[in-house]
Coordinates of C-alpha atoms in Angstrom, one line a residue:
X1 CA 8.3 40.9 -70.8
X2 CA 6.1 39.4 -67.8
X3 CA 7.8 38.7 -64.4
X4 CA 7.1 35.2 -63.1
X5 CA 7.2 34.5 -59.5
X6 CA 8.1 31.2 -58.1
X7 CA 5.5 29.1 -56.2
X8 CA 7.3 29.1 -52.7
X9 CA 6.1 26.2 -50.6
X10 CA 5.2 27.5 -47.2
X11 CA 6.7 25.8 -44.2
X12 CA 4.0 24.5 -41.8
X13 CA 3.7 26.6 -38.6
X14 CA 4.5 24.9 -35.2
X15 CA 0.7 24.6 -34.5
X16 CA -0.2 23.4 -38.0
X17 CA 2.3 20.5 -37.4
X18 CA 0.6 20.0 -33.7
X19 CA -2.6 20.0 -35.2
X20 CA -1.5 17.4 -38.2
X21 CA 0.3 15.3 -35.4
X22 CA -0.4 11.6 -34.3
X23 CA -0.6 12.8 -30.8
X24 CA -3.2 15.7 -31.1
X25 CA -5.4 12.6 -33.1
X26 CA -5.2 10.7 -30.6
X27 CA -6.4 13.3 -28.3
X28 CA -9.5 14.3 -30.4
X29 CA -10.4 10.6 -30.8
X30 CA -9.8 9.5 -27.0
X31 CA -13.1 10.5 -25.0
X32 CA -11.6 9.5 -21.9
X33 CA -8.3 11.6 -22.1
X34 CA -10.5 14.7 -23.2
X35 CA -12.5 14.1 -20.0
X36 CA -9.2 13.6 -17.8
X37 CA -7.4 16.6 -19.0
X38 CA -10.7 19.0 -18.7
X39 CA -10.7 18.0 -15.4
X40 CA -7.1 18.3 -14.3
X41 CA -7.4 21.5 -16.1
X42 CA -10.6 22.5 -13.5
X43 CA -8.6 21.3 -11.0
X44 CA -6.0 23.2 -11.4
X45 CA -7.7 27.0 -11.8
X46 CA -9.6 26.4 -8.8
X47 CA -6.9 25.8 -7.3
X48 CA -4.5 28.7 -8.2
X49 CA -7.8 31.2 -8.2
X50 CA -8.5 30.1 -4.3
X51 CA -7.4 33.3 -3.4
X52 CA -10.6 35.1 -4.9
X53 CA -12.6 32.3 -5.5
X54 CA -12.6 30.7 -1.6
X55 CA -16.0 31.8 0.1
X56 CA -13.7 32.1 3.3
X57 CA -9.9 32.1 3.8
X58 CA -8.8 29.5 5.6
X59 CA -5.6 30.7 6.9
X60 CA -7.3 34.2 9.0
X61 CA -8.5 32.8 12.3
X62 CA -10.7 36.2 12.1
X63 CA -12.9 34.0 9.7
X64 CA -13.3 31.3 11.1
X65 CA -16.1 30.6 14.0
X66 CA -15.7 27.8 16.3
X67 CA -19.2 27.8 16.9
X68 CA -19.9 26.5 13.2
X69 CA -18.1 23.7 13.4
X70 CA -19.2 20.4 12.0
X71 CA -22.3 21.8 10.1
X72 CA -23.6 19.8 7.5
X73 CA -23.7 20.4 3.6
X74 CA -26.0 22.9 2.8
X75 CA -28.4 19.9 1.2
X76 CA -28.6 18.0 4.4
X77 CA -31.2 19.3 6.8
X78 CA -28.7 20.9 9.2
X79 CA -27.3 22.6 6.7
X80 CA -26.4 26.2 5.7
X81 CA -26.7 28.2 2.2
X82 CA -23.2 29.9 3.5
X83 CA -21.1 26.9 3.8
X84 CA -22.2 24.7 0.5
X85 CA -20.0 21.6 1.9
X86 CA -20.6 22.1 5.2
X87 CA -17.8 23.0 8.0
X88 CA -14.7 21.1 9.7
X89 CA -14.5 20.1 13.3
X90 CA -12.6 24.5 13.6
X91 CA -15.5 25.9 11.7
X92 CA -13.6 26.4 8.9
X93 CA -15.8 26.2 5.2
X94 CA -15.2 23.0 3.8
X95 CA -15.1 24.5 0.1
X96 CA -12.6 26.7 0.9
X97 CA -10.3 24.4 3.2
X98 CA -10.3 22.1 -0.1
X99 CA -9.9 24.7 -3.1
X100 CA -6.5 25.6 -0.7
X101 CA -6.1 22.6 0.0
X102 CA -5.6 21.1 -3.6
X103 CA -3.4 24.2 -4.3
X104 CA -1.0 22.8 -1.4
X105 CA -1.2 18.9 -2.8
X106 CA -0.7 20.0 -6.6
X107 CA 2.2 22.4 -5.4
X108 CA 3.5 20.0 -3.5
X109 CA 3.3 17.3 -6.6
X110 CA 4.6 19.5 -9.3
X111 CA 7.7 20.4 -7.4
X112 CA 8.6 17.4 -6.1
X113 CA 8.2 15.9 -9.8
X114 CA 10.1 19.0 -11.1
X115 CA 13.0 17.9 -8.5
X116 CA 12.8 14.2 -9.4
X117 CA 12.9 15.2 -13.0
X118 CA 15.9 17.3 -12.6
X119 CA 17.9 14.8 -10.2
X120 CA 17.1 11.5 -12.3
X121 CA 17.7 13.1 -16.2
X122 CA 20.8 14.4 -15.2
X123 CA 22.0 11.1 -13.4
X124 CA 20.4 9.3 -16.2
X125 CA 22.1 10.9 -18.7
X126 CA 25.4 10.8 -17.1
X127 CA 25.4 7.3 -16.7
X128 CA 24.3 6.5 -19.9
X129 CA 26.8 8.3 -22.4
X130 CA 29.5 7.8 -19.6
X131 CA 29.0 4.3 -19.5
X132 CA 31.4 2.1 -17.7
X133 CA 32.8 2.4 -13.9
X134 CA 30.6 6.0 -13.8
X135 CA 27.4 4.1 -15.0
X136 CA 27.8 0.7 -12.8
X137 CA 28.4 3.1 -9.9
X138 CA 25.3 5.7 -10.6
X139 CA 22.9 2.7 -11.3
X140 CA 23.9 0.6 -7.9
X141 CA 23.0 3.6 -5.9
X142 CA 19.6 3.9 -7.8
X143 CA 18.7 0.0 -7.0
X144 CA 19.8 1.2 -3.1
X145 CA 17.3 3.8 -3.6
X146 CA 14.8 1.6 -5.5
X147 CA 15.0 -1.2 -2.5
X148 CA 13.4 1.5 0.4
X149 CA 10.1 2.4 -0.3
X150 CA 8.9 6.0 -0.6
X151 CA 7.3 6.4 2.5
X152 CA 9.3 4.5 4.7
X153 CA 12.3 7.2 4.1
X154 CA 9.6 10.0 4.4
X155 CA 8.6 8.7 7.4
X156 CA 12.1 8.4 9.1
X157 CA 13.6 11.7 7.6
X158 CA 10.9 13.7 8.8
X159 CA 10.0 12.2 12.2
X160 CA 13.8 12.6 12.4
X161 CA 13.6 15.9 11.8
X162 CA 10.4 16.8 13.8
X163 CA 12.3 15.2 16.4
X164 CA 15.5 16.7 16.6
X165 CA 14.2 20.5 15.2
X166 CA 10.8 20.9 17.5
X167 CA 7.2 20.3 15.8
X168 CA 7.3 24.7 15.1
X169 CA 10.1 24.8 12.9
X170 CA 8.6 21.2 11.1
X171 CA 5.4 23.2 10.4
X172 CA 7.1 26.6 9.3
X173 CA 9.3 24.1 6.8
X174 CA 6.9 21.3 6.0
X175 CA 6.3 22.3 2.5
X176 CA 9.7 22.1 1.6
X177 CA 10.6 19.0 3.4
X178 CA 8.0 17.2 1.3
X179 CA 9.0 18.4 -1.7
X180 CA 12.6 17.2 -0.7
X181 CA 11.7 14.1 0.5
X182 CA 9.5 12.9 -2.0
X183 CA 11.8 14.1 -4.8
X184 CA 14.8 12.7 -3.8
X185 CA 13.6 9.6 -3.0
X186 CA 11.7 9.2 -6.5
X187 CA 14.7 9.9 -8.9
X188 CA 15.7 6.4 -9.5
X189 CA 12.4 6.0 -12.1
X190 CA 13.7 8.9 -14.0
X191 CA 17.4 7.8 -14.2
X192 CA 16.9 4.0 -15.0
X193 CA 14.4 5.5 -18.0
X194 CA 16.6 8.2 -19.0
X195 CA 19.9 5.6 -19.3
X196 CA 18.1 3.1 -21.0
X197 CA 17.0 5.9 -24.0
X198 CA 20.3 7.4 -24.1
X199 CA 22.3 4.2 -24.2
X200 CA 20.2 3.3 -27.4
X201 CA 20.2 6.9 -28.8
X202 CA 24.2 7.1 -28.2
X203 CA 24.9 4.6 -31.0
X204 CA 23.2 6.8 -33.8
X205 CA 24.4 8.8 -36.3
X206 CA 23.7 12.3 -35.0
X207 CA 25.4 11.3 -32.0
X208 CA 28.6 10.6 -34.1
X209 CA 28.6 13.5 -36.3
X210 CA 28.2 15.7 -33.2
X211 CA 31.2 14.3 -32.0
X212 CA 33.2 14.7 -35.0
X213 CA 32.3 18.1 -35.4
X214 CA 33.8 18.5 -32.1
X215 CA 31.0 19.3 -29.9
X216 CA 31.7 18.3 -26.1
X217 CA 30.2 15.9 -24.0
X218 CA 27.6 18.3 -22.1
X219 CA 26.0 19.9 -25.6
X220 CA 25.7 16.2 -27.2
X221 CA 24.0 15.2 -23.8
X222 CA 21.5 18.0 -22.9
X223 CA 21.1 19.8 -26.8
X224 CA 20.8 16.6 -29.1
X225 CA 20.7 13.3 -26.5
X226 CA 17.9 15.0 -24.4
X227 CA 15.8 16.0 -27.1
X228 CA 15.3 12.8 -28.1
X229 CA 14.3 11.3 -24.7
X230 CA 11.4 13.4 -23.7
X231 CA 8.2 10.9 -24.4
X232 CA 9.3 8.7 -21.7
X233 CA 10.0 12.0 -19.5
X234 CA 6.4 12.8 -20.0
X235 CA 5.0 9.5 -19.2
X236 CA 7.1 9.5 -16.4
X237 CA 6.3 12.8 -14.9
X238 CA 2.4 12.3 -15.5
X239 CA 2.2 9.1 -13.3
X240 CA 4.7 10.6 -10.8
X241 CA 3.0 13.8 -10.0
X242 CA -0.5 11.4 -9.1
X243 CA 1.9 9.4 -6.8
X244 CA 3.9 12.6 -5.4
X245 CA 0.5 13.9 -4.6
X246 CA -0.6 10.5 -3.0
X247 CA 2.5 10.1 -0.7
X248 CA 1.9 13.5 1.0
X249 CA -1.8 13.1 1.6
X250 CA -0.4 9.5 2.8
X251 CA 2.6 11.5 5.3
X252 CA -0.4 14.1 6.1
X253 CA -2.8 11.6 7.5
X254 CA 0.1 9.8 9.3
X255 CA 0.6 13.4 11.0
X256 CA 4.2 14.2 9.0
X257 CA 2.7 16.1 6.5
X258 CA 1.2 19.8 6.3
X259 CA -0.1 21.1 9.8
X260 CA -3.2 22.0 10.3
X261 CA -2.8 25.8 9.6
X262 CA -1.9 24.8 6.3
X263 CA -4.4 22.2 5.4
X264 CA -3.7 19.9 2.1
X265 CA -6.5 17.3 1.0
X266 CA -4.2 14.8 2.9
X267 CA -4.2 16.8 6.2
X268 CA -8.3 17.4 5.8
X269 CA -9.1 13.7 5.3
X270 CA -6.8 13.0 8.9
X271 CA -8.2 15.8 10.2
X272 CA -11.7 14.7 10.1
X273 CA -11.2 10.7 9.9
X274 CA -11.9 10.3 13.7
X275 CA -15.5 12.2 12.8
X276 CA -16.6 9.7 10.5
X277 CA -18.4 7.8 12.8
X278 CA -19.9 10.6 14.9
X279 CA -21.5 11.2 11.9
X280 CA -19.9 14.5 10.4
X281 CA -18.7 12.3 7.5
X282 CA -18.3 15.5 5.3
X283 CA -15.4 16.2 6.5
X284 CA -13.4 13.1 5.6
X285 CA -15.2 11.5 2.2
X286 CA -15.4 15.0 0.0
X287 CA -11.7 15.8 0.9
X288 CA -11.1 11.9 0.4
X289 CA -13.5 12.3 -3.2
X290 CA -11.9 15.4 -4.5
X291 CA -8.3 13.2 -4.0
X292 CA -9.3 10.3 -5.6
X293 CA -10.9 11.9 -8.4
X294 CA -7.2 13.9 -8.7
X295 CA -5.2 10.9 -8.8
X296 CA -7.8 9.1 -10.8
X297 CA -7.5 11.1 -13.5
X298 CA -3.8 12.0 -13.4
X299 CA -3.3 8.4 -13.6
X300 CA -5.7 8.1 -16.6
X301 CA -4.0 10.8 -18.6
X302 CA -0.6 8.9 -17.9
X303 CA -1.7 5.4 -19.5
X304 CA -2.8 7.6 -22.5
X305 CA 0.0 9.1 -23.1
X306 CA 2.0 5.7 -22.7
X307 CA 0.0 4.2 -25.6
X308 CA -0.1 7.4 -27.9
X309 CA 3.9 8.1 -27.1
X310 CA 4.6 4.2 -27.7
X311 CA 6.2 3.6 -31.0
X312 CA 5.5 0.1 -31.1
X313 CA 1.6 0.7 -30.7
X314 CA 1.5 3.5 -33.6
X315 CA -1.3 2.6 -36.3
X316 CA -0.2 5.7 -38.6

């Protein structure tokens, strides 16, 4: 008597069903996203490898020579196989004042998004299962928010605070007074997003069921509601770390950013901007290049992801 075994159908691993996915399609197929992403991804390993990568470190005045300042890139005529980008008005190497100097922006951006995140989906969410007095009262504080633009409270919270707590303290803290700043002013785009998914997903059926099986309110909002809600979060933070990252070069070159210790991209285009003219351009347009080139692509991935996250726009 021969044994049979049954045919058992294997379940698709989580990276077959990535790879089978509309999204990761999308990807192969869109030149432009492929180009974007490789060069956030650059981006962002030169920046956390400035530690061994940086020719020079910025931050040990035993580096640095005031008597190479404002040298030239090394293709100019002026310039000097040792600094490949030339030098700032200090001395300091212009290479390794911006790897440093793009870890500091995309710090800066990350976090702040991660705080903006965190504020606006728990809001969000609150107000949209909540509903009622709780929802009217959540959402008039986010159209307060909404009516100040993001740098006009930046500006006033931390020339406030530079006022009242000495410029010292500001520097020693002015990493994690932007990351404050621009996060808390920047929740409302999360919240208003976040309510308007969950006040659609609320009416479904697995919304129901968990409540009949008794679940409570906080595991139907953050284990199934959530869940269900995270395209829009992605868009969202996409688009929001390129603007997190443009408001502090923007509070940097308006002096109320990082000091000039602890140079960011924004801080090394101010730094250098009254050069320009005196012809040590270097020092403002690369930073200013590198920045634009961030955002740029940041911003480019974001619109991708809108269209390829979009339900309404998927071909099959």
């Amino acid at each position: 008597m021969s044994e049979s075994t049954p045919n058992m159908q294997q379940h698709p691993t989580a990276l077959q069903r990535f790879k089978e996915s509309h999204f990761w399609h999308s990807f192969k197929a869109d030149r432009v996203a492929q180009l974007s992403f490789i060069i956030f991804v650059t981006y962002a390993v030169l920046a956390m490898s400035a530690s061994f990568i940086a020719p020079f470190d910025p931050y040990d005045a035993s580096q640095i020579d005031i008597m190479n300042s404002e040298i030239p890139p090394s293709w100019q005529d002026e310039g000097e196989a040792s600094f490949p980008l030339g030098t700032d008005a200090q001395g300091r190497d212009m290479l390794s004042t911006i790897l440093y100097g793009t870890r500091v922006s995309l710090m800066i951006g990350l976090c702040a998004v991660a705080l903006q995140a965190l504020l606006g989906i728990v809001i969000g969410l609150t107000a949209g299962y909540l509903g009622g007095r709780v929802d009217s009262f959540l959402m008039r504080i986010a159209d307060i928010q909404l009516s100040f633009s993001t740098l006009m409270v930046a500006i006033i919270v931390l020339a406030v605070f530079q006022a009242t707590f000495g410029t010292e303290l500001y520097q020693q803290l002015a990493m994690l007074m932007l990351i404050l700043v621009i996060g808390i002013a920047e929740w409302p785009q999360y919240a208003r997003t976040i309510r308007a998914s969950v006040l659609a997903e609320k009416k479904k059926e697995y919304v129901d069921a968990a409540r009949v099986m008794g679940f409570g309110r906080l595991r139907i909002m953050f284990r199934h509601i959530l869940p269900n809600t995270l395209s829009p979060i992605l868009v969202i933070s996409t688009v929001q770390i390129a603007n997190a990252i443009i408001s502090e070069a923007s509070l940097s070159f308006l002096g109320l950013g990082m000091p000039v210790s602890q140079p960011s991209l924004g801080s090394l285009i101010s730094s250098g901007f009254e050069y320009i003219f005196s012809g040590a351009w270097w020092i403002t347009v690369i930073p200013g290049v590198v920045l634009v080139v961030l955002v740029l692509v940041m911003n480019l991935l974001g619109d991708w992801m809108r269209d390829v996250l979009n339900p309404k726009l998927y071909k099959g």
